[in-house]
Coordinates of C-alpha atoms in Angstrom, one line a residue:
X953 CA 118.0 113.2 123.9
X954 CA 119.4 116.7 122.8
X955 CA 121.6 115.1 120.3
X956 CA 118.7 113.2 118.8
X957 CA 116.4 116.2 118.3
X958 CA 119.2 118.3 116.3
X959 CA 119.7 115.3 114.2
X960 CA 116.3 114.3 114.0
X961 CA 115.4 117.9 113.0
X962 CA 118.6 118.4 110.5
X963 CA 117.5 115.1 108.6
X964 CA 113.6 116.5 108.8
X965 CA 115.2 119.4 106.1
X966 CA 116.8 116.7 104.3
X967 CA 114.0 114.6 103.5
X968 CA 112.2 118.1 103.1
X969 CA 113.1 118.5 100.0
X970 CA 111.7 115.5 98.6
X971 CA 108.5 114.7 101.1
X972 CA 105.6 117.2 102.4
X973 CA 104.7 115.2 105.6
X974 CA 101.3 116.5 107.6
X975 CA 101.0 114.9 111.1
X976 CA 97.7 114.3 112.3
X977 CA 96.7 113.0 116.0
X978 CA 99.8 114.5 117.7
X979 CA 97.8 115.6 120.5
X980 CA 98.5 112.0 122.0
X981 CA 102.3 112.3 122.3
X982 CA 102.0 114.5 125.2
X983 CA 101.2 111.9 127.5
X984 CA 104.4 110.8 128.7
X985 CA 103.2 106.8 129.3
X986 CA 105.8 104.2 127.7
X987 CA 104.6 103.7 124.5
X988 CA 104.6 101.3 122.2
X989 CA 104.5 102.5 117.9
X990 CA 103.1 100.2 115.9
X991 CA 103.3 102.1 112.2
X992 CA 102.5 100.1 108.7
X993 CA 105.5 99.6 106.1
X994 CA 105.0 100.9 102.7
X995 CA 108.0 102.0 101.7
X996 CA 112.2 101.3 103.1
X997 CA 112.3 105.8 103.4
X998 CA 109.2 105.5 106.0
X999 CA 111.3 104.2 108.9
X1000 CA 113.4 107.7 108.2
X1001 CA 110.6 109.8 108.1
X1002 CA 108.6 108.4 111.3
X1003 CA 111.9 108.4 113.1
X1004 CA 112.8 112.1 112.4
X1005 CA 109.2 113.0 113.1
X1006 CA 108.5 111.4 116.2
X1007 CA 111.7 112.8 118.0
X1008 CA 109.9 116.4 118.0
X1009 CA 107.9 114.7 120.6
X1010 CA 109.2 111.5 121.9
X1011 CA 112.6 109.6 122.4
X1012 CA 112.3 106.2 120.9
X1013 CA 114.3 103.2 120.1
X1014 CA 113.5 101.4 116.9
X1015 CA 113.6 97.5 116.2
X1016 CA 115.8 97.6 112.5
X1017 CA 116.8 94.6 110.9
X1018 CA 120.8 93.9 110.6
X1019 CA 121.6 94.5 107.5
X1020 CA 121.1 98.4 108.0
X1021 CA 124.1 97.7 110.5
X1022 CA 126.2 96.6 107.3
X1023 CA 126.0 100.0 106.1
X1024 CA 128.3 102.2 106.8
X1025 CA 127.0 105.8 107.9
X1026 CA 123.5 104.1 108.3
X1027 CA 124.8 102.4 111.0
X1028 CA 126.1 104.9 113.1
X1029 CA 123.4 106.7 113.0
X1030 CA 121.6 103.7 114.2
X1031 CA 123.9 103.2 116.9
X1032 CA 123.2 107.1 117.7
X1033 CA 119.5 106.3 118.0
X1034 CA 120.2 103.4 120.2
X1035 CA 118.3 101.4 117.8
X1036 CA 117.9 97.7 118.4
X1037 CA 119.2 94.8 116.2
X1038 CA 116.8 92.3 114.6
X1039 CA 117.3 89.6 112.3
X1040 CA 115.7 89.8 108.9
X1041 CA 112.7 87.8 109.4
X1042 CA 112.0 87.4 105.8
X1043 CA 115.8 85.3 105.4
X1044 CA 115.8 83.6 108.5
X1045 CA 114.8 79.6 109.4
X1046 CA 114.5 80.8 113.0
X1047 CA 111.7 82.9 113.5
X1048 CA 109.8 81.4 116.3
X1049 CA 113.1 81.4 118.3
X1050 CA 113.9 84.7 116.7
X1051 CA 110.9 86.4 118.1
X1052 CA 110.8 85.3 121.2
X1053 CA 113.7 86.8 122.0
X1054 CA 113.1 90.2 120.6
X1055 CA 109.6 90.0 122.8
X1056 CA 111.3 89.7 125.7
X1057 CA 113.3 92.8 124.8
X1058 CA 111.2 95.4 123.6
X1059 CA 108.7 94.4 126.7
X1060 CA 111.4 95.1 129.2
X1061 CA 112.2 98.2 127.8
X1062 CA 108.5 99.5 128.2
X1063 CA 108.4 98.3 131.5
X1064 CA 111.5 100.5 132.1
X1065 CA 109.7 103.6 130.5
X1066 CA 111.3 103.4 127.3
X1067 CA 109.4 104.1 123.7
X1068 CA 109.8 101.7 121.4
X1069 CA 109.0 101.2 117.0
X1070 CA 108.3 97.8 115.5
X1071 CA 106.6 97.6 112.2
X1072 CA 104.2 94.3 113.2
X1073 CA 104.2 93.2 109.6
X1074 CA 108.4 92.9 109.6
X1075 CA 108.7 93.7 105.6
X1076 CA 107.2 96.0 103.4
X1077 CA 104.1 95.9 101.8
X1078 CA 103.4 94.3 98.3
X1079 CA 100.7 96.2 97.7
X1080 CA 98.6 99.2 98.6
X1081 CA 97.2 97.4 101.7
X1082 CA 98.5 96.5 104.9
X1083 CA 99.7 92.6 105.7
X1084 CA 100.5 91.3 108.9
X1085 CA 100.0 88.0 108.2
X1086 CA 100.8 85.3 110.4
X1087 CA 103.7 87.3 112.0
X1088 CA 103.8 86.9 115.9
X1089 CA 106.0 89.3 116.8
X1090 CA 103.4 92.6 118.1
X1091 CA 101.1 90.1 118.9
X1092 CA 103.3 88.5 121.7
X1093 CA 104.2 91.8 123.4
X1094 CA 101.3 93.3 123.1
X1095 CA 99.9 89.9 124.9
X1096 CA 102.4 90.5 127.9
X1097 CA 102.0 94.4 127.5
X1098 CA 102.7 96.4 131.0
X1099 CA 100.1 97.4 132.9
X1100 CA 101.2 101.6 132.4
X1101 CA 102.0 101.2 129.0
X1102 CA 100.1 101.9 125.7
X1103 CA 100.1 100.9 122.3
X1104 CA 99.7 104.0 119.2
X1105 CA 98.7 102.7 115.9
X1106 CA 100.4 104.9 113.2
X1107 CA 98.9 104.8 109.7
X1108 CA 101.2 106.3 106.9
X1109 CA 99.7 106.6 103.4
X1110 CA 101.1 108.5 100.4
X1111 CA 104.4 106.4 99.6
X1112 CA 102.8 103.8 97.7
X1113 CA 104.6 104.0 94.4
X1114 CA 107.7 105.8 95.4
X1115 CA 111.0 104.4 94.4
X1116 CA 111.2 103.3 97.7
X1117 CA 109.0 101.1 97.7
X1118 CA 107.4 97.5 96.3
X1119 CA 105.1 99.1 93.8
X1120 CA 107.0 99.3 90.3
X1121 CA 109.3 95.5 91.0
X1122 CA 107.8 93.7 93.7
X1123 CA 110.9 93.5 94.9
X1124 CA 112.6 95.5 98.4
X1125 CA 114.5 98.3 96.6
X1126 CA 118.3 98.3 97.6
X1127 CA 118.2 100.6 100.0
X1128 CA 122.3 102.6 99.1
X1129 CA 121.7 102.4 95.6
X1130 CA 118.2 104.1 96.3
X1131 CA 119.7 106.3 98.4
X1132 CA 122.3 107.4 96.0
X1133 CA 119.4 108.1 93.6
X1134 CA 117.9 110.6 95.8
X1135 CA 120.8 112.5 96.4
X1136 CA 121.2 112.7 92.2
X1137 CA 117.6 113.4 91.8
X1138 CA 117.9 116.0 94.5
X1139 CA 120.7 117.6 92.6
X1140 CA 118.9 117.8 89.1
X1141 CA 116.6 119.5 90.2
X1142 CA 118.6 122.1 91.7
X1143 CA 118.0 121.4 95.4
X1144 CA 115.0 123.6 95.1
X1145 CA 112.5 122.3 92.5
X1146 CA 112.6 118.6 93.6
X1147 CA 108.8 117.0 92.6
X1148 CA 107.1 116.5 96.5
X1149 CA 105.6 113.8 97.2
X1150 CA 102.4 114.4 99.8
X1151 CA 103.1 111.9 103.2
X1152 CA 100.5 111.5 105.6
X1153 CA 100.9 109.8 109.3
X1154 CA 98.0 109.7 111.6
X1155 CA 98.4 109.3 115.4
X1156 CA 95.9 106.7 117.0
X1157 CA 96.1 105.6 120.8
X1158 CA 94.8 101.6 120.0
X1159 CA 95.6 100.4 123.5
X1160 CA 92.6 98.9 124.1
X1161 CA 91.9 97.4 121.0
X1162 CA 95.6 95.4 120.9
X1163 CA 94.8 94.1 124.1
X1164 CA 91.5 93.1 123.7
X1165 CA 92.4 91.2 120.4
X1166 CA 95.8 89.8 121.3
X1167 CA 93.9 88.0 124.5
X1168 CA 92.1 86.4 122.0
X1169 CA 94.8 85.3 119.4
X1170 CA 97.3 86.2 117.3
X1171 CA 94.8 86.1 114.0
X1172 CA 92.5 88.1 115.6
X1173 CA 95.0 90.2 116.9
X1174 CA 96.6 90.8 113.4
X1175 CA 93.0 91.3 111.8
X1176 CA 92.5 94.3 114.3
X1177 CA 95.7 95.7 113.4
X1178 CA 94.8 95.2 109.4
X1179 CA 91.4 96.9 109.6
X1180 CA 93.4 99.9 111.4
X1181 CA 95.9 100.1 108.9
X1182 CA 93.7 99.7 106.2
X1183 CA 90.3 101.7 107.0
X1184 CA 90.7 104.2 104.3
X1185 CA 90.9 101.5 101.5
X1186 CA 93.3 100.5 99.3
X1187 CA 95.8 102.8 98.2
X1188 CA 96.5 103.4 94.6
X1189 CA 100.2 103.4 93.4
X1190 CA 101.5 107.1 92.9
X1191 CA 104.6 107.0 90.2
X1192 CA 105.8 110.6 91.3
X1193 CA 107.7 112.0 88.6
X1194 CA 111.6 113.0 89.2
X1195 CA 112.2 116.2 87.5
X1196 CA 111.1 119.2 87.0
X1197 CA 111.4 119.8 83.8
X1198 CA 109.2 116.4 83.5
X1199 CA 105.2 117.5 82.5
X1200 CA 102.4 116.1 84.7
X1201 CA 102.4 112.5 87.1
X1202 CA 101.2 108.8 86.9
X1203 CA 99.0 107.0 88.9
X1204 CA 98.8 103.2 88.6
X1205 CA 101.6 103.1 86.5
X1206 CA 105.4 102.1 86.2
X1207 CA 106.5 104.2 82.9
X1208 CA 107.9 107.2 85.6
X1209 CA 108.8 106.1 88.8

């Protein structure tokens, strides 16, 4: 894992300059049980900034879908992480098949001791709540969980409304394009005055709750996980300015994004 960390904490003062991420509920990485991260999607960048924090505690794998392994750079750094390969749910006819498959996977590897990160929805959020939908996927292996593993619920909140995510199109951004943005925007603002945007990602052990509900159905089950996700309220849309030089910030609106 000692490659991981240095990466994990070089890409941490990359993303620096642009995020201010506090980490609340830590506490629970310590114990040393399989786990199994269940986060909520707001934004393409969030799967970056989860990764690169949880490897100051915690090895894990994550499930990304396969067109990140199109891209080159992306995916050797995915191969690096020993990230797993998933079909984009969202385009394929398959999913039943799809996910079966992938739920046979990921609970192998926590009955091996391994920590794994699926995002139970599959897509990113088209609004400032959380939906999971009808999707089957954390349901299934949280229904066949092993016995010595556990389930933490991450809930990330502050990049509604970035440029990386759904809030200004209602579209998935392209995630090089984006990318090559935020290296530009990081240069016009001369590496050191970039705008922050405030990230928050809260640490919850939801064993217990997963289980109880996915014994009793994957609607119920993907309720619980809703209400977890989305017990602060709906989050407003923050348009976070991109310069400087640029007076003052937007909520609820798409004229600075």
């Amino acid at each position: 894992m000692g490659y991981k960390k240095v990466l994990a904490a070089f890409y941490r003062g990359v993303l620096s300059s642009r995020y201010r991420v506090r980490l609340e509920g830590t506490g629970i990485l310590a114990d040393r049980r399989a786990t199994l991260f269940l986060p909520n999607h707001q934004a393409s960048v969030d799967p970056q900034i989860v990764c690169s924090q949880l490897l100051r505690y915690v090895d894990v794998s994550p499930l990304v879908t396969e067109g990140y392994f199109k891209i080159p750079v992306v995916a050797q750094v995915l191969h690096l992480m020993n990230a797993v390969r998933v079909p984009d749910l969202e385009k394929s006819r398959r999913e039943v098949n799809i996910v079966a498959g992938l739920n046979r996977v990921v609970v192998d590897a926590l009955a091996s001791g391994h920590n794994v990160l699926l995002y139970p929805a599959g897509q990113l959020t088209n609004s400032g709540l959380e939906h999971v939908g009808n999707k089957q996927g954390a349901w299934q292996v949280c229904n066949q969980l092993p016995g010595d593993a556990r389930v933490v619920g991450m809930r990330i909140r502050g990049l509604w409304g970035s440029m990386w995510s759904r809030a200004r199109t209602g579209r998935s951004p392209n995630f090089a394009w984006t990318y090559l943005k935020g290296i530009f925007y990081v240069l016009a603002n001369l590496l050191f005055f970039v705008p922050k945007r405030d990230v928050t990602i809260i640490f919850e052990d939801i064993t217990d709750g997963t289980v109880h509900y996915a014994a009793e159905g994957r609607q119920p089950f993907n309720r619980f996980l809703e209400s977890f996700y989305n017990a602060p309220g709906e989050e407003q849309p923050l348009f976070l300015k991109h310069f400087f030089y640029v007076r003052g910030r937007q909520h609820g609106s798409s004229s600075e994004l």
